[in-house]
mmCIF file of C-alpha atoms in Angstrom:
data_model
loop_
_atom_site.group_PDB
_atom_site.id
_atom_site.type_symbol
_atom_site.label_atom_id
_atom_site.label_comp_id
_atom_site.label_asym_id
_atom_site.label_seq_id
_atom_site.Cartn_x
_atom_site.Cartn_y
_atom_site.Cartn_z
ATOM 1 C CA MET A 173 -19.031 -3.171 11.011
ATOM 2 C CA LYS A 174 -16.367 -3.677 13.649
ATOM 3 C CA PHE A 175 -13.027 -5.477 13.523
ATOM 4 C CA SER A 176 -11.074 -7.087 16.290
ATOM 5 C CA THR A 177 -8.004 -4.833 16.402
ATOM 6 C CA SER A 178 -5.590 -7.735 16.825
ATOM 7 C CA GLU A 179 -7.192 -9.697 13.961
ATOM 8 C CA LEU A 180 -7.111 -6.635 11.696
ATOM 9 C CA LEU A 181 -3.438 -5.991 12.451
ATOM 10 C CA ASP A 182 -2.635 -9.684 11.886
ATOM 11 C CA GLU A 183 -4.424 -9.639 8.518
ATOM 12 C CA LEU A 184 -2.561 -6.501 7.448
ATOM 13 C CA LYS A 185 0.787 -7.954 8.588
ATOM 14 C CA ASN A 186 0.098 -11.154 6.615
ATOM 15 C CA ARG A 187 -0.724 -9.207 3.448
ATOM 16 C CA THR A 188 2.391 -7.074 3.893
ATOM 17 C CA ARG A 189 4.567 -10.175 4.396
ATOM 18 C CA GLN A 190 3.145 -11.601 1.146
ATOM 19 C CA HIS A 191 3.975 -8.370 -0.691
ATOM 20 C CA LEU A 192 7.484 -8.506 0.745
ATOM 21 C CA GLN A 193 7.936 -12.147 -0.326
ATOM 22 C CA TYR A 194 6.756 -11.345 -3.834
ATOM 23 C CA ALA A 195 9.161 -8.405 -4.098
ATOM 24 C CA GLU A 196 12.009 -10.669 -3.004
ATOM 25 C CA ILE A 197 11.133 -12.988 -5.922
ATOM 26 C CA LEU A 198 11.236 -10.001 -8.302
ATOM 27 C CA ILE A 199 14.889 -9.369 -7.433
ATOM 28 C CA SER A 200 15.770 -12.504 -9.465
ATOM 29 C CA LYS A 201 13.978 -11.226 -12.594
ATOM 30 C CA THR A 202 15.892 -9.504 -15.366
ATOM 31 C CA HIS A 203 15.749 -5.780 -16.001
ATOM 32 C CA GLU A 204 13.965 -6.524 -19.286
ATOM 33 C CA GLU A 205 11.308 -8.729 -17.652
ATOM 34 C CA LEU A 206 10.580 -6.103 -15.011
ATOM 35 C CA ASN A 207 10.188 -3.361 -17.621
ATOM 36 C CA ILE A 208 7.843 -5.189 -20.024
ATOM 37 C CA ARG A 209 4.487 -3.513 -20.328
ATOM 38 C CA PRO A 210 1.407 -5.177 -21.872
ATOM 39 C CA SER A 211 0.655 -2.049 -23.934
ATOM 40 C CA SER A 212 2.108 1.433 -24.325
ATOM 41 C CA ASP A 213 -0.351 2.896 -21.812
ATOM 42 C CA SER A 214 -0.042 0.073 -19.231
ATOM 43 C CA TRP A 215 2.449 -0.162 -16.404
ATOM 44 C CA SER A 216 5.345 -2.584 -16.164
ATOM 45 C CA ALA A 217 5.978 -4.505 -12.929
ATOM 46 C CA LEU A 218 8.602 -1.896 -11.959
ATOM 47 C CA GLU A 219 6.172 0.937 -12.648
ATOM 48 C CA CYS A 220 3.588 -0.743 -10.396
ATOM 49 C CA LEU A 221 6.111 -0.852 -7.538
ATOM 50 C CA GLU A 222 7.392 2.666 -8.226
ATOM 51 C CA HIS A 223 3.805 3.920 -7.946
ATOM 52 C CA LEU A 224 3.545 2.207 -4.540
ATOM 53 C CA ASN A 225 6.901 3.611 -3.444
ATOM 54 C CA ARG A 226 5.692 7.117 -4.200
ATOM 55 C CA TYR A 227 2.638 6.594 -1.995
ATOM 56 C CA GLY A 228 4.824 4.970 0.654
ATOM 57 C CA ASP A 229 7.027 8.077 0.661
ATOM 58 C CA PHE A 230 3.982 10.014 1.873
ATOM 59 C CA TYR A 231 2.168 7.509 4.092
ATOM 60 C CA ILE A 232 5.019 5.809 5.963
ATOM 61 C CA PRO A 233 6.368 9.048 7.542
ATOM 62 C CA GLU A 234 2.782 10.243 8.146
ATOM 63 C CA ILE A 235 1.876 7.027 9.996
ATOM 64 C CA LYS A 236 5.181 6.946 11.882
ATOM 65 C CA ASP A 237 4.800 10.555 13.067
ATOM 66 C CA LYS A 238 1.241 9.995 14.285
ATOM 67 C CA ILE A 239 2.075 6.763 16.119
ATOM 68 C CA THR A 240 5.175 8.332 17.707
ATOM 69 C CA ALA A 241 3.241 11.394 18.877
ATOM 70 C CA SER A 242 0.347 9.352 20.268
ATOM 71 C CA ASP A 243 -0.322 8.724 23.927
ATOM 72 C CA THR A 244 -3.486 6.711 23.280
ATOM 73 C CA THR A 245 -4.331 3.293 24.659
ATOM 74 C CA PRO A 246 -5.030 0.354 22.343
ATOM 75 C CA GLN A 247 -8.671 -0.653 22.023
ATOM 76 C CA PRO A 248 -9.950 -4.201 21.436
ATOM 77 C CA PHE A 249 -12.077 -3.175 18.438
ATOM 78 C CA PHE A 250 -11.715 -0.897 15.446
ATOM 79 C CA LYS A 251 -14.719 0.624 13.713
ATOM 80 C CA PRO A 252 -13.863 2.003 10.261
ATOM 81 C CA GLY A 253 -14.951 5.494 9.289
ATOM 82 C CA MET A 254 -17.360 5.841 6.376
ATOM 83 C CA LEU A 255 -14.873 7.540 4.049
ATOM 84 C CA GLY A 256 -11.899 5.459 5.181
ATOM 85 C CA ASN A 257 -13.830 2.242 4.694
ATOM 86 C CA TYR A 258 -14.893 3.350 1.212
ATOM 87 C CA PHE A 259 -11.299 4.229 0.220
ATOM 88 C CA ALA A 260 -9.907 0.981 1.643
ATOM 89 C CA LYS A 261 -12.512 -1.268 0.003
ATOM 90 C CA SER A 262 -12.146 0.499 -3.351
ATOM 91 C CA MET A 263 -8.451 -0.488 -3.389
ATOM 92 C CA LEU A 264 -8.961 -4.230 -3.005
ATOM 93 C CA PRO A 265 -8.255 -5.981 -6.305
ATOM 94 C CA LYS A 266 -11.194 -7.442 -8.168
ATOM 95 C CA GLU A 267 -11.177 -10.362 -10.614
ATOM 96 C CA LYS A 268 -10.897 -7.882 -13.487
ATOM 97 C CA LEU A 269 -8.869 -4.937 -12.201
ATOM 98 C CA ASN A 270 -10.895 -1.793 -12.676
ATOM 99 C CA LYS A 271 -8.738 1.050 -13.962
ATOM 100 C CA MET A 272 -8.432 4.090 -11.750
ATOM 101 C CA LYS A 273 -6.874 7.453 -12.457
ATOM 102 C CA THR A 274 -3.868 8.428 -10.388
ATOM 103 C CA LEU A 275 -2.351 11.807 -9.698
ATOM 104 C CA LYS A 276 0.195 12.823 -12.318
ATOM 105 C CA VAL A 277 2.958 12.986 -9.694
ATOM 106 C CA MET A 278 2.152 9.386 -8.659
ATOM 107 C CA ASN A 279 2.122 8.053 -12.236
ATOM 108 C CA PRO A 280 5.477 6.437 -13.077
ATOM 109 C CA ILE A 281 4.667 5.491 -16.695
ATOM 110 C CA HIS A 282 7.678 5.687 -19.019
ATOM 111 C CA SER A 283 10.070 6.403 -16.124
ATOM 112 C CA GLN A 284 13.595 4.992 -16.370
ATOM 113 C CA LEU A 285 13.489 2.380 -13.606
ATOM 114 C CA ASN A 286 15.794 -0.348 -12.341
ATOM 115 C CA LYS A 287 15.892 -2.885 -9.517
ATOM 116 C CA GLU A 288 16.441 -0.120 -6.962
ATOM 117 C CA VAL A 289 12.655 0.291 -7.189
ATOM 118 C CA VAL A 290 12.217 -3.283 -5.908
ATOM 119 C CA GLU A 291 14.797 -2.712 -3.161
ATOM 120 C CA GLU A 292 12.964 0.438 -2.047
ATOM 121 C CA PHE A 293 9.644 -1.418 -2.060
ATOM 122 C CA ILE A 294 11.202 -4.118 0.138
ATOM 123 C CA ARG A 295 12.472 -1.439 2.562
ATOM 124 C CA GLN A 296 9.032 0.133 2.695
ATOM 125 C CA GLN A 297 7.300 -3.194 3.360
ATOM 126 C CA LYS A 298 9.685 -3.830 6.261
ATOM 127 C CA GLN A 299 8.910 -0.352 7.618
ATOM 128 C CA LEU A 300 5.174 -1.054 7.313
ATOM 129 C CA LEU A 301 5.595 -4.278 9.290
ATOM 130 C CA GLU A 302 7.396 -2.347 12.059
ATOM 131 C CA LEU A 303 4.626 0.268 12.108
ATOM 132 C CA LEU A 304 1.944 -2.421 12.261
ATOM 133 C CA GLU A 305 3.742 -3.863 15.303
ATOM 134 C CA LYS A 306 3.794 -0.446 16.984
ATOM 135 C CA ALA A 307 0.138 0.101 16.056
ATOM 136 C CA GLY A 308 -0.788 -2.641 18.518
ATOM 137 C CA ASN A 309 0.116 -0.189 21.298
ATOM 138 C CA VAL A 310 -2.109 2.724 20.191
ATOM 139 C CA ASP A 311 -5.769 3.463 19.424
ATOM 140 C CA LEU A 312 -6.361 2.911 15.695
ATOM 141 C CA GLN A 313 -9.617 4.796 16.011
ATOM 142 C CA LYS A 314 -8.496 8.013 17.723
ATOM 143 C CA ILE A 315 -5.281 8.650 15.800
ATOM 144 C CA LYS A 316 -5.947 10.475 12.544
ATOM 145 C CA THR A 317 -3.618 10.751 9.558
ATOM 146 C CA GLY A 318 -3.556 13.071 6.596
ATOM 147 C CA ILE A 319 -4.039 11.684 3.119
ATOM 148 C CA SER A 320 -2.000 12.295 -0.002
ATOM 149 C CA ILE A 321 -4.726 13.967 -2.063
ATOM 150 C CA SER A 322 -5.961 16.576 0.431
ATOM 151 C CA LYS A 323 -4.768 18.218 3.625
ATOM 152 C CA LEU A 324 -8.408 18.679 4.636
ATOM 153 C CA ILE A 325 -9.308 14.975 4.832
ATOM 154 C CA ARG A 326 -8.049 12.897 7.736
ATOM 155 C CA LEU A 327 -8.595 9.173 8.204
ATOM 156 C CA LYS A 328 -8.500 6.949 11.256
ATOM 157 C CA LEU A 329 -5.129 5.203 11.516
ATOM 158 C CA GLY A 330 -6.778 1.805 11.042
ATOM 159 C CA ASP A 331 -8.360 2.989 7.784
ATOM 160 C CA THR A 332 -5.082 4.492 6.601
ATOM 161 C CA PHE A 333 -3.303 1.168 7.153
ATOM 162 C CA ARG A 334 -6.096 -0.648 5.321
ATOM 163 C CA PHE A 335 -5.986 1.810 2.409
ATOM 164 C CA VAL A 336 -2.185 1.660 2.024
ATOM 165 C CA ILE A 337 -1.913 -2.118 2.303
ATOM 166 C CA TYR A 338 -4.948 -2.836 0.093
ATOM 167 C CA HIS A 339 -3.515 -0.370 -2.445
ATOM 168 C CA ASN A 340 -0.238 -2.312 -2.292
ATOM 169 C CA GLU A 341 -2.216 -5.524 -2.839
ATOM 170 C CA ARG A 342 -3.938 -4.059 -5.882
ATOM 171 C CA HIS A 343 -0.682 -3.171 -7.624
ATOM 172 C CA VAL A 344 1.209 -6.310 -6.571
ATOM 173 C CA VAL A 345 -1.604 -8.284 -8.248
ATOM 174 C CA GLN A 346 -1.242 -6.004 -11.285
ATOM 175 C CA ALA A 347 2.542 -6.614 -11.401
ATOM 176 C CA LYS A 348 1.984 -10.391 -11.135
ATOM 177 C CA ARG A 349 -0.464 -10.290 -14.052
ATOM 178 C CA VAL A 350 1.972 -8.305 -16.194
ATOM 179 C CA LEU A 351 4.750 -10.822 -15.584
ATOM 180 C CA GLU A 352 2.515 -13.907 -15.981
ATOM 181 C CA ASN A 353 1.173 -12.710 -19.328
ATOM 182 C CA ASN A 354 4.580 -12.161 -20.896
#
């Protein structure tokens, strides 16, 4: 499987813009609405975004550093790595969201959260859009990034973008479902 680099970046920018637009809608919700959880062991909309912010705190600087340090030339096509493709595809939301375990440090359940979480998510989405723009000037295949769960595993930049943005998609869908069902 191969992607046109420009089409891949456009798709990822479009998804990120949608996440940004949704977060901007959340600003108008009340503190109570944003903190409702369907059950005691489920996340509220704010907890979904806080979880994403925690991942963004790792991946955004990691991506930025690798793009900044790169002297590669953009390529017309991107071929995902086997592991990166698996991680990215596993993040895409399904009709019935399959539960996945998260690292304890990334689990925001029962945290005291407010709208600053939404504001931070908005900032991070804007940063991702800037990085996606810059990614058009580098080789998504050659640049490798670390991942949050292991210093030993490195993914192609294109796969890292796909993983992060599909992960965002997964939890934005989760937040929407929480708010729609209450």
